[in-house]
Amino acid sequence: MDYSIETLPLNKPQNDCLIIGMFEELEPASAAHTPDHLMQILKDDIDNKRFSGKSGETLTLSLPQNGTLENYVIAGLGKQEKADGQSFRKTLSTAIKVVKENKFSSATSLLALAEHSGNDCEWRVRQTVEVFSDQIYKYSLQPPEEPEPLQHISIAVTVDQQDVAQKGLQMGMAIANGMQRTKRLGDLPGNICTPTYLAEQAIEIAETHEQLSINILEESDMEALGMGSFLAVSRGSRQPAKLINLSYQGGDSDQKPIVLVGKGLTFDAGGISLKPGAGMDEMKYDMCGGATVLGVMQAVTELQLPLNVIGLVASSENLPDGDANKPGDVLTSMSGLTIEVLNTDAEGRLILCDTLTYAKQFDPDVVIDMATLTGACLVALGRVPSGLLGNDDKLCDDLLDAAETSCDKLWRLPLWEEYQEQLKSNFADMANIGGRDAGTITAACFLSRFAEDFDWAHLDIAGTAWRTGQNKGATGRPVPLIMQYLLNRANA
Ligand code: BES
Ligand code: MN
Ligand code: ZN
């Protein structure tokens, strides 16, 4: 699939089909560029209420013209004064679905011409690439034997928008490619996507550019560092755990790095505190935080952002075994703090706490961790926003800003002192679970004790990293959010 920018007026012959946006006021967003004969037919469809311009509505037309058929996909943009980023993304995704269903091999999209509040042409082009690519993605273990029918998209803009559109295209491509890597890793089964596989992926990314360097910590290295908490999780697994450190140096050497930490549990059966069988397959997605870090590192490199970014992926399996850690076990973490394991299924925080301690040596500007950490986050927030918790208001506000721009939603939860009480243990400095109440918050409270020396934010992506049910699959979130945060930092 490739994308290009095309400037108006459109050249003949066109691609297989033309995608035209239409507001509910029944004004095409690109009236001046909509062919007259099409406008005539559209009036008829509108008069007969076959199309009203609502967001998410589409109409496909094939019109004979000069001896050939011209195909049009008309996509509703909603009410013009209410149109925003979110409704625009909905329009993009319904339009590309129709193009796919019709097996067109190429399309020209006029949707980026749809002016609406709060967004500019660069953003609209970028979103076109992100949303289209997201919809076109198809999981496959091997490269597919037959190429996808849809091969080319041109995005139409006016001549004076050409430069910003090119920038939007470049950003959109990098983010879409990063998301694609994240989604594929998420979708891969646990017997293929092991900690070793993730480490190999990181090596593959590192080899693409000299600004990247890689260091993979083996279990023996973790042992030497005293990562007793991390290693307790991997004890029950035959697959060796890995702590992947993929660093990108795009800024001056004295610029403090932004450290990204991802939970990379390639399969979470719960350990001795075994999960119920139903739906357990979905725990192959428990590495989506780590996959996000890898997708972001790839995109940052592709865009050559002038930042220093360190990506840490903490990767292990969590399985029951004769040698697995047990409820009641007491662990000593790298920080020296001791942990009583009350539930071996609360393993994400056990590998992340040592990784946060490890992050300290990089003298980070900020640390952002992302993890499919708690089922409680799904109960509280569903699958709409990721949960956000942190010890620094500025960092949290910056992330909320980035969420708004990228339409990759976030909702902040409190990290108040009162909740820390729930982690009290009679036998160690803390327990690894805090009881039934406020599970997402107490998980973050646990992590906060290992993040006291830097500005830190935690994203609980348990509800947002994958879809369940019929459309089961990884979403590539929160790659767009983190990329937006980094783009904002690069522009500051
Ligand atoms: N990976 C799970 C969290 C999870 C559960 C993500 C369901 C998405 C859907 C995590 O390791 C876990 O098992 N957490 C426990 C914590 C509990 C034992 C305190 C949970 O949420 O049940
Ligand atoms: Mn678990
Ligand atoms: Zn888990």
PDB file of N, CA, C and O in Angstrom, residues 21-25 27-30 55 75-92 109-128 131 161 404-407:
ATOM      1  N   GLY A  21     -16.170  13.759   0.564  1.00  0.00           N
ATOM      2  CA  GLY A  21     -16.836  14.008   1.840  1.00  0.00           C
ATOM      3  C   GLY A  21     -17.998  14.970   1.654  1.00  0.00           C
ATOM      4  O   GLY A  21     -17.923  15.899   0.860  1.00  0.00           O
ATOM      5  N   MET A  22     -19.073  14.729   2.399  1.00  0.00           N
ATOM      6  CA  MET A  22     -20.265  15.580   2.282  1.00  0.00           C
ATOM      7  C   MET A  22     -20.823  15.870   3.669  1.00  0.00           C
ATOM      8  O   MET A  22     -21.120  14.938   4.420  1.00  0.00           O
ATOM      9  N   PHE A  23     -20.914  17.153   4.004  1.00  0.00           N
ATOM     10  CA  PHE A  23     -21.501  17.503   5.303  1.00  0.00           C
ATOM     11  C   PHE A  23     -23.018  17.318   5.282  1.00  0.00           C
ATOM     12  O   PHE A  23     -23.628  17.254   4.211  1.00  0.00           O
ATOM     13  N   GLU A  24     -23.618  17.280   6.481  1.00  0.00           N
ATOM     14  CA  GLU A  24     -25.075  17.111   6.579  1.00  0.00           C
ATOM     15  C   GLU A  24     -25.827  18.266   5.951  1.00  0.00           C
ATOM     16  O   GLU A  24     -26.975  18.120   5.535  1.00  0.00           O
ATOM     17  N   GLU A  25     -25.188  19.428   5.933  1.00  0.00           N
ATOM     18  CA  GLU A  25     -25.800  20.570   5.259  1.00  0.00           C
ATOM     19  C   GLU A  25     -25.856  20.315   3.752  1.00  0.00           C
ATOM     20  O   GLU A  25     -26.331  21.137   2.984  1.00  0.00           O
ATOM     21  N   GLU A  27     -23.479  20.062   1.629  1.00  0.00           N
ATOM     22  CA  GLU A  27     -22.479  20.762   0.837  1.00  0.00           C
ATOM     23  C   GLU A  27     -21.288  19.817   0.732  1.00  0.00           C
ATOM     24  O   GLU A  27     -20.764  19.391   1.757  1.00  0.00           O
ATOM     25  N   PRO A  28     -20.852  19.467  -0.457  1.00  0.00           N
ATOM     26  CA  PRO A  28     -19.632  18.665  -0.490  1.00  0.00           C
ATOM     27  C   PRO A  28     -18.487  19.496   0.076  1.00  0.00           C
ATOM     28  O   PRO A  28     -18.428  20.707  -0.144  1.00  0.00           O
ATOM     29  N   ALA A  29     -17.626  18.858   0.834  1.00  0.00           N
ATOM     30  CA  ALA A  29     -16.499  19.560   1.424  1.00  0.00           C
ATOM     31  C   ALA A  29     -15.631  20.123   0.318  1.00  0.00           C
ATOM     32  O   ALA A  29     -14.862  21.040   0.505  1.00  0.00           O
ATOM     33  N   SER A  30     -15.770  19.546  -0.842  1.00  0.00           N
ATOM     34  CA  SER A  30     -14.924  19.931  -1.952  1.00  0.00           C
ATOM     35  C   SER A  30     -15.804  20.260  -3.157  1.00  0.00           C
ATOM     36  O   SER A  30     -15.561  19.787  -4.246  1.00  0.00           O
ATOM     37  N   SER A  55     -22.416  11.532   9.761  1.00  0.00           N
ATOM     38  CA  SER A  55     -21.097  10.929   9.943  1.00  0.00           C
ATOM     39  C   SER A  55     -21.246   9.410  10.021  1.00  0.00           C
ATOM     40  O   SER A  55     -22.076   8.898  10.762  1.00  0.00           O
ATOM     41  N   ALA A  75     -18.971  10.044   1.380  1.00  0.00           N
ATOM     42  CA  ALA A  75     -18.921   9.737   2.810  1.00  0.00           C
ATOM     43  C   ALA A  75     -19.437  10.917   3.616  1.00  0.00           C
ATOM     44  O   ALA A  75     -18.996  12.057   3.423  1.00  0.00           O
ATOM     45  N   GLY A  76     -20.393  10.628   4.516  1.00  0.00           N
ATOM     46  CA  GLY A  76     -20.959  11.681   5.364  1.00  0.00           C
ATOM     47  C   GLY A  76     -19.935  12.211   6.357  1.00  0.00           C
ATOM     48  O   GLY A  76     -19.160  11.446   6.921  1.00  0.00           O
ATOM     49  N   LEU A  77     -19.937  13.547   6.539  1.00  0.00           N
ATOM     50  CA  LEU A  77     -19.007  14.186   7.479  1.00  0.00           C
ATOM     51  C   LEU A  77     -19.726  14.732   8.708  1.00  0.00           C
ATOM     52  O   LEU A  77     -19.121  15.339   9.575  1.00  0.00           O
ATOM     53  N   GLY A  78     -21.071  14.549   8.764  1.00  0.00           N
ATOM     54  CA  GLY A  78     -21.832  15.084   9.896  1.00  0.00           C
ATOM     55  C   GLY A  78     -22.122  16.565   9.724  1.00  0.00           C
ATOM     56  O   GLY A  78     -21.843  17.149   8.672  1.00  0.00           O
ATOM     57  N   LYS A  79     -22.669  17.171  10.778  1.00  0.00           N
ATOM     58  CA  LYS A  79     -22.974  18.608  10.736  1.00  0.00           C
ATOM     59  C   LYS A  79     -21.679  19.406  10.726  1.00  0.00           C
ATOM     60  O   LYS A  79     -20.807  19.177  11.558  1.00  0.00           O
ATOM     61  N   GLN A  80     -21.607  20.366   9.797  1.00  0.00           N
ATOM     62  CA  GLN A  80     -20.343  21.086   9.624  1.00  0.00           C
ATOM     63  C   GLN A  80     -19.881  21.783  10.897  1.00  0.00           C
ATOM     64  O   GLN A  80     -18.704  21.712  11.261  1.00  0.00           O
ATOM     65  N   GLU A  81     -20.824  22.442  11.607  1.00  0.00           N
ATOM     66  CA  GLU A  81     -20.358  23.219  12.775  1.00  0.00           C
ATOM     67  C   GLU A  81     -20.009  22.295  13.947  1.00  0.00           C
ATOM     68  O   GLU A  81     -19.327  22.706  14.880  1.00  0.00           O
ATOM     69  N   LYS A  82     -20.463  21.037  13.877  1.00  0.00           N
ATOM     70  CA  LYS A  82     -20.159  20.103  14.977  1.00  0.00           C
ATOM     71  C   LYS A  82     -18.986  19.184  14.641  1.00  0.00           C
ATOM     72  O   LYS A  82     -18.477  18.480  15.512  1.00  0.00           O
ATOM     73  N   ALA A  83     -18.583  19.185  13.377  1.00  0.00           N
ATOM     74  CA  ALA A  83     -17.543  18.245  12.952  1.00  0.00           C
ATOM     75  C   ALA A  83     -16.258  18.496  13.731  1.00  0.00           C
ATOM     76  O   ALA A  83     -15.849  19.634  13.944  1.00  0.00           O
ATOM     77  N   ASP A  84     -15.649  17.425  14.195  1.00  0.00           N
ATOM     78  CA  ASP A  84     -14.379  17.540  14.907  1.00  0.00           C
ATOM     79  C   ASP A  84     -13.479  16.372  14.524  1.00  0.00           C
ATOM     80  O   ASP A  84     -13.822  15.583  13.629  1.00  0.00           O
ATOM     81  N   GLY A  85     -12.362  16.269  15.220  1.00  0.00           N
ATOM     82  CA  GLY A  85     -11.402  15.236  14.879  1.00  0.00           C
ATOM     83  C   GLY A  85     -11.997  13.843  14.926  1.00  0.00           C
ATOM     84  O   GLY A  85     -11.751  13.008  14.061  1.00  0.00           O
ATOM     85  N   GLN A  86     -12.803  13.616  15.953  1.00  0.00           N
ATOM     86  CA  GLN A  86     -13.348  12.276  16.132  1.00  0.00           C
ATOM     87  C   GLN A  86     -14.343  11.903  15.028  1.00  0.00           C
ATOM     88  O   GLN A  86     -14.300  10.787  14.506  1.00  0.00           O
ATOM     89  N   SER A  87     -15.214  12.855  14.665  1.00  0.00           N
ATOM     90  CA  SER A  87     -16.177  12.529  13.600  1.00  0.00           C
ATOM     91  C   SER A  87     -15.448  12.384  12.270  1.00  0.00           C
ATOM     92  O   SER A  87     -15.818  11.560  11.428  1.00  0.00           O
ATOM     93  N   PHE A  88     -14.374  13.162  12.096  1.00  0.00           N
ATOM     94  CA  PHE A  88     -13.592  13.048  10.865  1.00  0.00           C
ATOM     95  C   PHE A  88     -12.955  11.660  10.749  1.00  0.00           C
ATOM     96  O   PHE A  88     -12.966  11.028   9.689  1.00  0.00           O
ATOM     97  N   ARG A  89     -12.438  11.167  11.864  1.00  0.00           N
ATOM     98  CA  ARG A  89     -11.835   9.819  11.848  1.00  0.00           C
ATOM     99  C   ARG A  89     -12.871   8.740  11.544  1.00  0.00           C
ATOM    100  O   ARG A  89     -12.585   7.760  10.868  1.00  0.00           O
ATOM    101  N   LYS A  90     -14.084   8.955  12.041  1.00  0.00           N
ATOM    102  CA  LYS A  90     -15.153   7.994  11.760  1.00  0.00           C
ATOM    103  C   LYS A  90     -15.471   7.982  10.256  1.00  0.00           C
ATOM    104  O   LYS A  90     -15.643   6.917   9.647  1.00  0.00           O
ATOM    105  N   THR A  91     -15.513   9.176   9.672  1.00  0.00           N
ATOM    106  CA  THR A  91     -15.757   9.276   8.231  1.00  0.00           C
ATOM    107  C   THR A  91     -14.674   8.536   7.453  1.00  0.00           C
ATOM    108  O   THR A  91     -14.952   7.762   6.534  1.00  0.00           O
ATOM    109  N   LEU A  92     -13.420   8.778   7.840  1.00  0.00           N
ATOM    110  CA  LEU A  92     -12.303   8.106   7.164  1.00  0.00           C
ATOM    111  C   LEU A  92     -12.459   6.593   7.243  1.00  0.00           C
ATOM    112  O   LEU A  92     -12.281   5.887   6.247  1.00  0.00           O
ATOM    113  N   SER A 109      -8.624  10.370  -2.438  1.00  0.00           N
ATOM    114  CA  SER A 109      -9.476  10.859  -1.350  1.00  0.00           C
ATOM    115  C   SER A 109      -9.497  12.380  -1.332  1.00  0.00           C
ATOM    116  O   SER A 109      -8.446  13.032  -1.287  1.00  0.00           O
ATOM    117  N   LEU A 110     -10.705  12.936  -1.359  1.00  0.00           N
ATOM    118  CA  LEU A 110     -10.868  14.387  -1.220  1.00  0.00           C
ATOM    119  C   LEU A 110     -11.181  14.770   0.224  1.00  0.00           C
ATOM    120  O   LEU A 110     -11.454  15.924   0.522  1.00  0.00           O
ATOM    121  N   LEU A 111     -11.134  13.769   1.127  1.00  0.00           N
ATOM    122  CA  LEU A 111     -11.586  14.026   2.500  1.00  0.00           C
ATOM    123  C   LEU A 111     -10.705  15.028   3.246  1.00  0.00           C
ATOM    124  O   LEU A 111     -11.184  15.752   4.111  1.00  0.00           O
ATOM    125  N   ALA A 112      -9.418  15.066   2.901  1.00  0.00           N
ATOM    126  CA  ALA A 112      -8.525  15.988   3.627  1.00  0.00           C
ATOM    127  C   ALA A 112      -8.877  17.449   3.344  1.00  0.00           C
ATOM    128  O   ALA A 112      -8.378  18.363   4.008  1.00  0.00           O
ATOM    129  N   LEU A 113      -9.769  17.688   2.374  1.00  0.00           N
ATOM    130  CA  LEU A 113     -10.205  19.058   2.083  1.00  0.00           C
ATOM    131  C   LEU A 113     -11.323  19.500   3.021  1.00  0.00           C
ATOM    132  O   LEU A 113     -11.731  20.662   2.998  1.00  0.00           O
ATOM    133  N   ALA A 114     -11.824  18.564   3.840  1.00  0.00           N
ATOM    134  CA  ALA A 114     -12.969  18.879   4.708  1.00  0.00           C
ATOM    135  C   ALA A 114     -12.534  19.692   5.916  1.00  0.00           C
ATOM    136  O   ALA A 114     -12.124  19.142   6.942  1.00  0.00           O
ATOM    137  N   GLU A 115     -12.634  21.012   5.794  1.00  0.00           N
ATOM    138  CA  GLU A 115     -12.250  21.901   6.903  1.00  0.00           C
ATOM    139  C   GLU A 115     -13.194  21.668   8.078  1.00  0.00           C
ATOM    140  O   GLU A 115     -14.405  21.596   7.897  1.00  0.00           O
ATOM    141  N   HIS A 116     -12.643  21.536   9.282  1.00  0.00           N
ATOM    142  CA  HIS A 116     -13.482  21.524  10.466  1.00  0.00           C
ATOM    143  C   HIS A 116     -12.677  22.063  11.631  1.00  0.00           C
ATOM    144  O   HIS A 116     -11.457  22.185  11.556  1.00  0.00           O
ATOM    145  N   SER A 117     -13.393  22.376  12.709  1.00  0.00           N
ATOM    146  CA  SER A 117     -12.749  23.146  13.772  1.00  0.00           C
ATOM    147  C   SER A 117     -11.619  22.380  14.442  1.00  0.00           C
ATOM    148  O   SER A 117     -11.695  21.159  14.622  1.00  0.00           O
ATOM    149  N   GLY A 118     -10.597  23.104  14.814  1.00  0.00           N
ATOM    150  CA  GLY A 118      -9.537  22.544  15.643  1.00  0.00           C
ATOM    151  C   GLY A 118      -8.432  21.814  14.899  1.00  0.00           C
ATOM    152  O   GLY A 118      -7.437  21.447  15.508  1.00  0.00           O
ATOM    153  N   ASN A 119      -8.619  21.545  13.616  1.00  0.00           N
ATOM    154  CA  ASN A 119      -7.605  20.765  12.917  1.00  0.00           C
ATOM    155  C   ASN A 119      -7.194  21.405  11.596  1.00  0.00           C
ATOM    156  O   ASN A 119      -7.989  22.075  10.949  1.00  0.00           O
ATOM    157  N   ASP A 120      -5.955  21.171  11.219  1.00  0.00           N
ATOM    158  CA  ASP A 120      -5.471  21.742   9.957  1.00  0.00           C
ATOM    159  C   ASP A 120      -5.216  20.634   8.932  1.00  0.00           C
ATOM    160  O   ASP A 120      -5.405  19.445   9.215  1.00  0.00           O
ATOM    161  N   CYS A 121      -4.776  21.054   7.763  1.00  0.00           N
ATOM    162  CA  CYS A 121      -4.604  20.124   6.651  1.00  0.00           C
ATOM    163  C   CYS A 121      -3.557  19.056   6.975  1.00  0.00           C
ATOM    164  O   CYS A 121      -3.737  17.879   6.660  1.00  0.00           O
ATOM    165  N   GLU A 122      -2.480  19.484   7.638  1.00  0.00           N
ATOM    166  CA  GLU A 122      -1.435  18.509   8.000  1.00  0.00           C
ATOM    167  C   GLU A 122      -2.026  17.382   8.841  1.00  0.00           C
ATOM    168  O   GLU A 122      -1.772  16.197   8.594  1.00  0.00           O
ATOM    169  N   TRP A 123      -2.858  17.754   9.810  1.00  0.00           N
ATOM    170  CA  TRP A 123      -3.499  16.766  10.693  1.00  0.00           C
ATOM    171  C   TRP A 123      -4.444  15.865   9.904  1.00  0.00           C
ATOM    172  O   TRP A 123      -4.490  14.650  10.116  1.00  0.00           O
ATOM    173  N   ARG A 124      -5.190  16.477   8.973  1.00  0.00           N
ATOM    174  CA  ARG A 124      -6.181  15.682   8.223  1.00  0.00           C
ATOM    175  C   ARG A 124      -5.491  14.670   7.298  1.00  0.00           C
ATOM    176  O   ARG A 124      -5.959  13.539   7.147  1.00  0.00           O
ATOM    177  N   VAL A 125      -4.376  15.077   6.728  1.00  0.00           N
ATOM    178  CA  VAL A 125      -3.630  14.146   5.864  1.00  0.00           C
ATOM    179  C   VAL A 125      -3.054  13.008   6.703  1.00  0.00           C
ATOM    180  O   VAL A 125      -3.154  11.831   6.367  1.00  0.00           O
ATOM    181  N   ARG A 126      -2.472  13.409   7.830  1.00  0.00           N
ATOM    182  CA  ARG A 126      -1.870  12.411   8.716  1.00  0.00           C
ATOM    183  C   ARG A 126      -2.915  11.410   9.199  1.00  0.00           C
ATOM    184  O   ARG A 126      -2.682  10.196   9.195  1.00  0.00           O
ATOM    185  N   GLN A 127      -4.080  11.915   9.580  1.00  0.00           N
ATOM    186  CA  GLN A 127      -5.135  11.019  10.053  1.00  0.00           C
ATOM    187  C   GLN A 127      -5.639  10.113   8.932  1.00  0.00           C
ATOM    188  O   GLN A 127      -6.009   8.966   9.181  1.00  0.00           O
ATOM    189  N   THR A 128      -5.659  10.644   7.719  1.00  0.00           N
ATOM    190  CA  THR A 128      -6.079   9.822   6.582  1.00  0.00           C
ATOM    191  C   THR A 128      -5.188   8.587   6.491  1.00  0.00           C
ATOM    192  O   THR A 128      -5.667   7.455   6.390  1.00  0.00           O
ATOM    193  N   VAL A 131      -5.701   6.255   9.755  1.00  0.00           N
ATOM    194  CA  VAL A 131      -6.975   5.518   9.827  1.00  0.00           C
ATOM    195  C   VAL A 131      -7.092   4.521   8.669  1.00  0.00           C
ATOM    196  O   VAL A 131      -7.505   3.376   8.871  1.00  0.00           O
ATOM    197  N   GLN A 161      -1.558  23.981  -0.047  1.00  0.00           N
ATOM    198  CA  GLN A 161      -1.470  23.070   1.119  1.00  0.00           C
ATOM    199  C   GLN A 161      -0.393  22.003   0.922  1.00  0.00           C
ATOM    200  O   GLN A 161      -0.139  21.203   1.828  1.00  0.00           O
ATOM    201  N   GLU A 404      -5.746  14.351  23.251  1.00  0.00           N
ATOM    202  CA  GLU A 404      -6.776  15.151  22.579  1.00  0.00           C
ATOM    203  C   GLU A 404      -6.438  15.287  21.090  1.00  0.00           C
ATOM    204  O   GLU A 404      -7.263  15.023  20.221  1.00  0.00           O
ATOM    205  N   THR A 405      -5.209  15.673  20.793  1.00  0.00           N
ATOM    206  CA  THR A 405      -4.812  15.891  19.400  1.00  0.00           C
ATOM    207  C   THR A 405      -4.830  14.590  18.595  1.00  0.00           C
ATOM    208  O   THR A 405      -5.260  14.569  17.451  1.00  0.00           O
ATOM    209  N   SER A 406      -4.355  13.512  19.219  1.00  0.00           N
ATOM    210  CA  SER A 406      -4.214  12.264  18.463  1.00  0.00           C
ATOM    211  C   SER A 406      -5.509  11.451  18.442  1.00  0.00           C
ATOM    212  O   SER A 406      -5.577  10.437  17.753  1.00  0.00           O
ATOM    213  N   CYS A 407      -6.527  11.888  19.211  1.00  0.00           N
ATOM    214  CA  CYS A 407      -7.780  11.113  19.347  1.00  0.00           C
ATOM    215  C   CYS A 407      -7.487   9.718  19.899  1.00  0.00           C
ATOM    216  O   CYS A 407      -8.180   8.764  19.578  1.00  0.00           O
TER     217      CYS A 407
END
